[in-house]
Coordinates of C-alpha atoms and ligand atoms in Angstrom, one line a residue:
M1151 CA 56.8 137.5 108.0
A1152 CA 55.2 135.8 111.2
G1153 CA 54.7 138.0 114.2
K1154 CA 57.0 138.1 117.0
G1155 CA 54.5 137.6 119.7
D1156 CA 53.9 133.9 120.0
P1157 CA 57.2 132.1 120.1
I1158 CA 58.1 128.6 118.8
L1159 CA 59.8 126.8 121.7
V1160 CA 63.1 124.8 120.8
V1161 CA 64.2 122.5 123.5
G1162 CA 67.9 122.1 123.4
G1163 CA 70.7 124.4 122.2
G1164 CA 73.0 121.9 120.6
L1165 CA 74.1 122.2 117.0
G1166 CA 70.6 121.0 115.8
G1167 CA 68.5 123.4 118.2
A1168 CA 70.9 126.4 117.4
A1169 CA 70.5 125.7 113.7
A1170 CA 66.6 125.4 114.1
A1171 CA 66.5 128.7 116.1
L1172 CA 68.5 130.4 113.2
A1173 CA 66.5 129.0 110.6
L1174 CA 63.2 130.0 111.9
G1175 CA 64.6 133.4 113.2
R1176 CA 65.7 134.2 109.6
K1177 CA 62.1 133.6 108.4
G1178 CA 61.0 136.1 111.1
F1179 CA 59.4 133.8 113.5
A1180 CA 59.9 134.5 117.3
V1181 CA 62.0 131.7 118.8
R1182 CA 62.9 130.8 122.4
L1183 CA 65.8 128.5 122.6
L1184 CA 65.8 126.6 125.9
E1185 CA 69.2 124.9 127.0
Q1186 CA 69.5 123.0 130.3
A1187 CA 73.2 123.7 130.6
P1188 CA 74.4 126.9 132.3
E1189 CA 76.1 128.0 129.1
F1190 CA 75.5 127.4 125.4
G1191 CA 78.0 125.6 123.0
V1192 CA 80.7 124.6 125.3
I1193 CA 81.4 121.0 123.9
G1194 CA 85.1 121.5 123.1
Y1195 CA 85.9 118.8 120.4
G1196 CA 86.3 118.7 116.6
I1197 CA 83.5 117.8 114.2
Q1198 CA 83.7 116.6 110.5
L1199 CA 81.1 118.2 108.1
G1200 CA 80.2 116.7 104.8
P1201 CA 79.5 118.9 101.6
N1202 CA 75.9 118.3 102.0
V1203 CA 75.7 120.6 105.0
F1204 CA 77.0 123.7 103.1
P1205 CA 73.7 124.4 101.0
M1206 CA 72.0 124.5 104.6
F1207 CA 74.6 127.0 105.7
D1208 CA 74.0 129.1 102.7
R1209 CA 70.4 129.4 103.6
L1210 CA 71.4 130.1 107.2
G1211 CA 73.7 132.8 106.0
V1212 CA 76.7 131.4 107.7
S1213 CA 78.8 129.5 105.1
D1214 CA 81.4 132.1 105.0
A1215 CA 81.8 132.4 108.7
V1216 CA 82.0 128.6 108.9
L1217 CA 84.6 128.3 106.3
A1218 CA 86.7 131.1 108.0
K1219 CA 87.0 128.8 111.0
A1220 CA 87.3 125.5 109.4
L1221 CA 90.1 123.4 107.9
R1222 CA 90.0 121.5 104.7
P1223 CA 91.8 118.0 104.9
N1224 CA 93.5 116.6 101.7
A1225 CA 91.7 113.1 102.3
V1226 CA 89.9 111.1 104.7
L1227 CA 91.8 107.8 105.1
M1228 CA 91.1 104.5 106.8
V1229 CA 94.2 102.6 107.6
D1230 CA 95.1 99.4 109.2
W1231 CA 95.8 98.9 112.9
V1232 CA 98.9 96.8 112.5
D1233 CA 100.8 98.0 109.7
G1234 CA 99.3 101.4 108.9
G1235 CA 98.5 100.3 105.2
V1236 CA 95.7 102.3 103.6
I1237 CA 92.4 100.4 103.5
A1238 CA 90.3 103.2 101.9
R1239 CA 91.0 106.6 100.7
I1240 CA 88.6 109.5 99.9
P1241 CA 90.6 112.4 98.4
T1242 CA 88.9 115.5 99.8
G1243 CA 90.8 118.2 97.8
E1244 CA 90.2 119.6 94.3
S1245 CA 88.6 116.5 92.7
F1246 CA 86.3 116.4 95.5
L1247 CA 85.2 120.0 95.3
K1248 CA 84.8 119.5 91.7
R1249 CA 82.5 116.4 92.1
F1250 CA 80.5 117.5 95.1
K1251 CA 80.7 121.4 94.5
R1252 CA 81.2 122.0 98.3
P1253 CA 84.0 121.2 100.6
Y1254 CA 84.7 118.5 103.2
V1255 CA 85.9 120.2 106.4
V1256 CA 86.7 119.8 109.9
I1257 CA 86.0 122.4 112.7
H1258 CA 85.9 122.9 116.5
R1259 CA 82.5 122.4 117.7
V1260 CA 82.7 125.4 119.9
D1261 CA 83.6 127.5 116.6
L1262 CA 80.6 126.1 114.8
H1263 CA 78.3 126.5 117.7
G1264 CA 79.6 130.2 118.0
V1265 CA 78.8 131.1 114.4
L1266 CA 75.2 129.7 114.7
L1267 CA 74.7 131.4 118.3
D1268 CA 76.1 134.6 117.1
A1269 CA 73.9 134.8 114.2
C1270 CA 70.9 134.1 116.5
R1271 CA 71.9 136.8 118.8
E1272 CA 71.8 139.3 115.9
L1273 CA 68.1 138.5 115.6
P1274 CA 66.0 140.3 118.4
H1275 CA 63.1 137.9 118.1
V1276 CA 65.4 134.8 118.8
E1277 CA 65.7 134.5 122.8
L1278 CA 68.4 132.3 124.1
I1279 CA 67.7 131.0 127.5
A1280 CA 70.3 128.8 129.4
N1281 CA 69.9 127.0 132.7
C1282 CA 66.5 126.0 131.5
G1283 CA 66.2 122.3 131.5
V1284 CA 62.5 121.2 130.4
V1285 CA 60.9 118.2 132.2
S1286 CA 57.5 118.2 130.5
Y1287 CA 55.3 119.7 128.1
E1288 CA 51.5 119.8 127.4
E1289 CA 49.4 120.8 124.5
R1290 CA 46.3 122.8 125.5
D1291 CA 44.0 125.2 123.9
S1292 CA 46.2 125.2 120.6
R1293 CA 49.3 126.2 122.7
I1294 CA 52.2 124.4 124.2
H1295 CA 52.9 124.8 127.8
V1296 CA 56.3 123.4 129.2
R1297 CA 57.6 123.0 132.8
T1298 CA 61.2 123.5 133.7
E1299 CA 63.4 121.8 136.2
D1300 CA 63.2 124.9 138.5
G1301 CA 59.4 125.1 138.3
R1302 CA 59.1 127.7 135.6
A1303 CA 56.1 127.3 133.1
L1304 CA 56.8 128.9 129.6
E1305 CA 54.4 128.9 126.5
G1306 CA 54.6 128.8 122.9
T1307 CA 52.7 128.2 119.8
A1308 CA 54.6 125.0 118.8
L1309 CA 57.7 122.9 120.2
I1310 CA 60.6 121.3 118.8
G1311 CA 62.5 118.8 120.7
A1312 CA 66.2 119.2 119.9
D1313 CA 67.4 117.8 123.1
G1314 CA 69.5 114.9 121.8
L1315 CA 70.0 111.3 122.3
R1316 CA 68.2 111.1 125.6
S1317 CA 65.6 113.4 124.7
T1318 CA 62.9 114.3 127.4
V1319 CA 60.5 115.6 124.7
R1320 CA 60.8 112.1 122.8
Q1321 CA 60.4 110.1 126.0
Q1322 CA 57.2 111.8 126.9
M1323 CA 56.1 111.6 123.1
L1324 CA 56.9 107.9 122.4
D1325 CA 57.7 106.5 125.9
E1326 CA 60.5 104.1 124.5
G1327 CA 63.0 104.3 127.3
E1328 CA 66.8 104.4 127.0
P1329 CA 68.6 104.3 123.5
R1330 CA 70.2 100.9 122.2
T1331 CA 73.8 100.6 123.5
I1332 CA 76.3 98.5 121.5
G1333 CA 79.1 97.8 124.1
Y1334 CA 81.4 100.7 122.7
V1335 CA 82.6 103.9 124.3
A1336 CA 84.1 106.9 122.7
H1337 CA 87.0 109.1 124.3
R1338 CA 87.8 112.4 123.0
T1339 CA 91.0 114.5 123.4
I1340 CA 92.3 117.9 121.9
V1341 CA 96.0 118.5 122.4
P1342 CA 98.2 121.4 121.1
M1343 CA 99.7 120.4 117.7
N1344 CA 103.1 121.4 119.4
D1345 CA 102.9 118.5 121.9
V1346 CA 102.6 115.8 119.1
K1347 CA 106.2 114.8 118.8
F1348 CA 105.7 111.5 117.0
D1349 CA 105.5 110.7 113.4
V1350 CA 101.8 111.0 112.2
D1351 CA 99.7 112.4 109.4
R1352 CA 98.7 116.0 110.6
E1353 CA 96.9 117.0 107.6
D1354 CA 94.2 114.6 107.0
V1355 CA 91.4 113.0 108.7
V1356 CA 92.8 109.6 109.7
L1357 CA 90.9 106.7 110.9
W1358 CA 92.9 103.7 112.4
S1359 CA 90.8 100.7 112.2
G1360 CA 91.1 97.5 114.2
P1361 CA 89.1 94.6 115.7
G1362 CA 87.0 96.2 118.5
V1363 CA 88.7 99.5 118.3
H1364 CA 89.2 102.7 116.3
I1365 CA 91.0 106.0 116.5
V1366 CA 90.2 109.2 114.4
H1367 CA 92.5 112.1 114.4
Y1368 CA 92.7 115.5 112.4
P1369 CA 93.9 118.9 112.9
L1370 CA 91.8 122.0 114.1
R1371 CA 92.2 125.7 114.1
K1372 CA 94.8 126.4 111.6
S1373 CA 96.5 123.1 112.7
T1374 CA 97.3 124.5 116.1
L1375 CA 95.3 121.8 117.8
F1376 CA 95.3 118.0 117.4
N1377 CA 91.8 116.2 117.7
I1378 CA 91.9 112.7 118.7
V1379 CA 89.0 110.2 119.1
T1380 CA 89.3 106.6 120.2
V1381 CA 86.4 104.2 120.3
F1382 CA 86.7 100.7 121.9
K1383 CA 84.7 97.7 123.1
T1384 CA 84.0 97.7 126.9
S1385 CA 84.2 94.7 128.9
N1386 CA 80.6 95.2 130.4
E1387 CA 78.2 95.1 127.3
T1388 CA 75.3 95.2 129.6
A1389 CA 76.4 98.2 131.5
P1390 CA 78.7 100.0 128.9
S1391 CA 78.3 103.2 131.0
D1392 CA 80.8 101.5 133.3
T1393 CA 83.9 102.5 131.1
S1394 CA 86.5 101.7 133.5
A1395 CA 87.8 98.5 131.8
P1396 CA 88.4 98.0 128.1
H1397 CA 87.4 94.7 126.7
P1398 CA 90.0 91.9 127.5
D1399 CA 90.5 91.2 123.8
L1400 CA 91.9 94.6 123.6
D1401 CA 95.1 93.7 125.4
R1402 CA 96.0 91.7 122.5
V1403 CA 95.0 94.2 119.9
Y1404 CA 97.1 96.9 121.9
R1405 CA 100.2 94.8 121.9
Q1406 CA 99.9 94.2 118.1
S1407 CA 98.9 97.9 117.3
H1408 CA 101.1 100.1 115.0
P1409 CA 103.5 102.3 117.2
T1410 CA 101.5 105.4 116.2
M1411 CA 98.3 104.2 117.5
K1412 CA 100.2 103.5 120.8
A1413 CA 101.5 106.9 120.8
L1414 CA 98.0 108.3 120.2
W1415 CA 96.7 106.5 123.1
A1416 CA 99.4 107.6 125.3
M1417 CA 98.2 111.3 124.7
M1418 CA 94.8 110.4 126.1
D1419 CA 93.3 110.0 129.5
L1420 CA 91.3 106.9 129.1
S1421 CA 90.4 106.6 132.8
R1422 CA 87.9 109.6 132.2
R1423 CA 84.2 108.8 131.5
G1424 CA 83.6 108.4 127.8
W1425 CA 80.6 108.7 125.5
V1426 CA 78.5 105.6 125.4
S1427 CA 78.1 104.6 121.9
S1428 CA 74.3 104.5 121.1
D1429 CA 71.6 104.8 118.6
R1430 CA 67.9 103.8 118.0
D1431 CA 66.0 102.1 115.4
P1432 CA 64.7 104.4 112.7
I1433 CA 61.0 105.4 112.8
R1434 CA 58.7 107.2 110.4
H1435 CA 56.9 109.4 112.8
W1436 CA 58.3 111.9 115.5
S1437 CA 55.7 114.4 115.7
R1438 CA 52.3 114.6 117.6
G1439 CA 50.1 117.7 117.0
R1440 CA 52.3 120.9 117.6
V1441 CA 55.4 119.0 119.0
T1442 CA 58.1 117.5 116.9
L1443 CA 61.6 116.4 117.0
L1444 CA 64.9 117.2 115.4
G1445 CA 68.5 115.8 115.2
D1446 CA 69.6 113.1 117.5
A1447 CA 66.2 113.3 119.5
A1448 CA 64.6 112.1 116.2
H1449 CA 67.0 109.8 114.6
P1450 CA 70.2 109.2 116.6
T1451 CA 73.0 107.5 114.6
L1452 CA 76.3 106.1 115.4
Q1453 CA 79.1 108.5 114.2
T1454 CA 80.5 106.0 111.6
L1455 CA 79.6 108.4 108.7
A1456 CA 80.2 111.5 110.6
Q1457 CA 76.8 112.8 109.8
G1458 CA 74.7 113.1 113.1
A1459 CA 75.1 116.9 113.3
C1460 CA 74.8 117.4 109.3
M1461 CA 71.5 115.5 109.6
A1462 CA 70.3 117.9 112.5
I1463 CA 71.3 121.0 110.4
E1464 CA 69.4 119.5 107.3
D1465 CA 66.4 118.9 109.6
A1466 CA 66.4 122.5 111.0
V1467 CA 66.5 124.1 107.5
C1468 CA 63.8 121.8 106.1
L1469 CA 61.6 122.3 109.1
A1470 CA 61.7 126.0 109.0
E1471 CA 61.0 125.9 105.3
L1472 CA 57.9 123.7 106.0
I1473 CA 56.7 125.8 108.9
R1474 CA 56.9 128.9 106.7
Q1475 CA 54.9 127.3 103.9
S1476 CA 52.3 125.8 106.3
G1477 CA 50.7 129.3 107.2
G1478 CA 50.3 128.3 110.8
D1479 CA 49.3 124.6 110.6
F1480 CA 52.0 123.1 112.5
A1481 CA 50.6 119.7 112.6
A1482 CA 50.5 119.6 108.7
A1483 CA 54.2 121.1 108.6
F1484 CA 55.4 118.5 111.0
R1485 CA 53.9 115.6 109.0
K1486 CA 55.4 116.9 105.8
Y1487 CA 58.8 117.5 107.6
E1488 CA 58.9 113.7 108.8
N1489 CA 58.0 112.5 105.3
A1490 CA 60.7 114.6 103.7
R1491 CA 63.4 113.5 106.2
Y1492 CA 62.8 109.9 107.5
L1493 CA 64.2 107.8 104.5
R1494 CA 67.4 109.9 104.3
T1495 CA 68.0 109.9 107.9
A1496 CA 67.1 106.3 108.4
R1497 CA 69.5 105.5 105.6
V1498 CA 72.4 107.2 107.6
Q1499 CA 71.4 105.2 110.7
F1500 CA 71.3 101.8 108.9
E1501 CA 74.6 102.4 107.1
S1502 CA 76.3 103.7 110.0
R1503 CA 75.4 100.5 111.9
Y1504 CA 76.4 98.4 109.0
L1505 CA 79.7 99.9 108.7
W1506 CA 80.3 99.9 112.2
D1507 CA 79.8 96.2 112.6
N1508 CA 81.2 95.1 109.0
F1509 CA 83.8 97.6 108.3
Y1510 CA 85.4 99.6 111.0
H1511 CA 85.8 97.0 113.8
V1512 CA 86.3 93.6 112.0
G1513 CA 89.5 91.5 112.4
G1514 CA 91.0 88.5 110.7
I1515 CA 90.0 87.4 107.4
E1516 CA 87.1 89.8 107.2
R1517 CA 89.7 92.7 107.5
E1518 CA 91.9 91.2 104.8
V1519 CA 88.8 91.0 102.7
A1520 CA 87.7 94.6 103.3
R1521 CA 91.2 95.9 102.6
R1522 CA 91.5 93.8 99.3
T1523 CA 88.0 95.2 98.3
W1524 CA 88.3 98.8 99.3
S1525 CA 92.0 99.7 98.7
V1526 CA 91.6 99.1 94.9
R1527 CA 88.6 101.4 94.6
G1528 CA 89.6 104.5 92.6
E1529 CA 88.3 108.1 93.3
T1530 CA 85.3 108.0 91.0
E1531 CA 84.1 104.8 92.6
M1532 CA 84.5 106.3 96.0
F1533 CA 82.8 109.3 95.3
D1534 CA 79.9 107.4 93.5
C1535 CA 79.4 105.3 96.8
L1536 CA 79.0 108.6 98.7
A1537 CA 76.8 110.4 96.3
W1538 CA 73.4 109.8 97.8
L1539 CA 74.7 111.4 101.0
Y1540 CA 77.2 114.1 99.7
D1541 CA 75.0 115.2 96.8
G1542 CA 72.8 116.8 99.5
F1543 CA 69.1 117.0 100.3
A1544 CA 66.4 118.6 98.2
L1545 CA 64.5 121.0 100.4
P1546 CA 60.7 120.6 99.8
G1547 CA 59.7 122.7 96.7
Q1548 CA 63.3 122.3 95.2
T1549 CA 64.0 119.8 92.4
G1550 CA 66.9 117.6 92.5
A1551 CA 69.5 117.6 95.4
A1552 CA 70.4 120.8 97.2
A1553 CA 74.1 120.7 96.6
Ligands
FAD2267 C1 82.6 110.6 119.2 C2 81.4 111.3 118.3 C3 81.9 111.8 117.2 C4 81.0 112.4 116.2 N1 81.5 113.0 115.1 C5 80.6 113.6 114.2 C6 81.0 114.4 113.0 O1 82.2 114.2 112.8 N2 80.2 114.9 112.3 C7 78.9 114.9 112.5 O2 78.0 115.5 111.7 N3 78.4 114.3 113.6 C8 79.1 113.6 114.5 N4 78.7 113.1 115.6 C9 77.2 113.2 115.9 C10 76.9 114.7 116.5 O3 77.6 114.8 117.7 C11 75.3 114.7 117.0 O4 74.6 114.0 115.9 C12 74.9 116.0 117.0 O5 75.6 116.7 118.0 C13 73.3 116.0 117.3 O6 73.0 117.3 117.5 P1 71.6 117.6 118.3 O7 71.6 119.1 118.4 O8 70.5 117.0 117.7 O9 71.9 117.0 119.8 P2 72.8 117.4 120.9 O10 74.2 117.9 120.3 O11 73.1 116.3 121.9 O12 72.4 118.7 121.7 C14 71.2 118.4 122.5 C15 71.1 119.7 123.6 O13 70.0 119.7 124.3 C16 70.4 119.9 125.6 N5 69.2 119.2 126.4 C17 69.0 118.0 126.6 N6 67.9 117.7 127.3 C18 67.4 118.9 127.6 C19 66.2 119.3 128.2 N7 65.4 118.6 128.9 N8 65.9 120.6 128.5 C20 66.8 121.6 127.8 N9 67.9 121.3 127.0 C21 68.4 120.0 127.0 C22 71.7 119.5 125.9 O14 72.3 119.9 126.9 C23 72.3 119.7 124.5 O15 73.0 121.0 124.5 C24 79.6 112.5 116.6 C25 79.1 111.9 117.8 C26 79.9 111.4 118.6 C27 79.4 110.6 119.8

């Protein structure tokens, strides 16, 4: 077991950072998890988790706790924005479990975060420090020195930047500027299930797909809550952070939309600021010396495959294992980690972009072709398409996929 004295610094206490702190903590490393926000884990929306993340939860010792808070939908459905007809269906019940060994679940982010953070709190050598925004780091004398927004100086033996899409650590390491925006914005809402008075599927993950727009909804917390996400094109593609006006084409889309979509939108406050949809091009290397990146900081993806957090958690477990194997040579561990991860995470980034542009948001004849092609696919064919992702990630030293 590594000594408690010299901590590894993890910058960013999101799902990826919390998983990294726990993975390292379980292996006996001292960890300081530095979060800029006044509180850890307060993003209050739902998240979907594929079966590939469960072998990681096993390693973290939290699978049962996650399952106790999660809900298993019967299916993930993509339906048409005009008539509600099924475009594609992935059954996520018994046959899915049989094929992928582990379930597909939805869970409240606060609950998932809580499970990871509570497990960290049980480890005396993992320290959670809120109100600790990191502004810069320096590698000096085989140590990492960080500066915080309020002028504090902290030290550690290595640094993991898990600080998300607009990572400060990545910016200092790679100096690339802002992520790539694509002219879409996401809005999220959670409402009590009892307030949902109209006819809508309350058991599955349902994605309503139309030109320049989609809505995803699913139940949470024993079906007492209903999570709704809508994504639409903005009118200002050069400055999509201005989310005040939807794209003019969407007026027409709205008028033709299925009554259920209209009812779902009516439950949302779209005047509030949304999440600007962004990603980056994949890269092979995201480490320098004793500093590396993880999750969205390393390989931010569009949410099309609902895998950004799953990839961050896979990163965390892989990284901790390689640090353990390296016997203190962080630079070598980080090179192996990038090498183990970049092709899988890049595929998620590329496929998410492809599906976003060519499947989720297409209209006209393209949509008709997509519907004709996908609606006839049977269960086995759907599972085969997803096997590269859901069969899981083989941790270094393991043979075959982890699932
Ligand atoms: C609409 C939408 C739906 C999604 N749905 C899914 C889904 O269903 N399934 C899925 O797997 N993924 C989903 N994702 C993707 C997922 O949310 C992200 O990939 C995931 O949260 C990334 O985790 P992370 O820990 O790398 O980064 P983040 O969650 O962004 O966490 C970064 C943390 O770092 C902190 N931080 C930032 N800068 C600093 C600093 N300088 N110093 C200290 N702390 C700092 C932040 O406050 C934050 O807590 C979705 C994304 C969106 C936008």
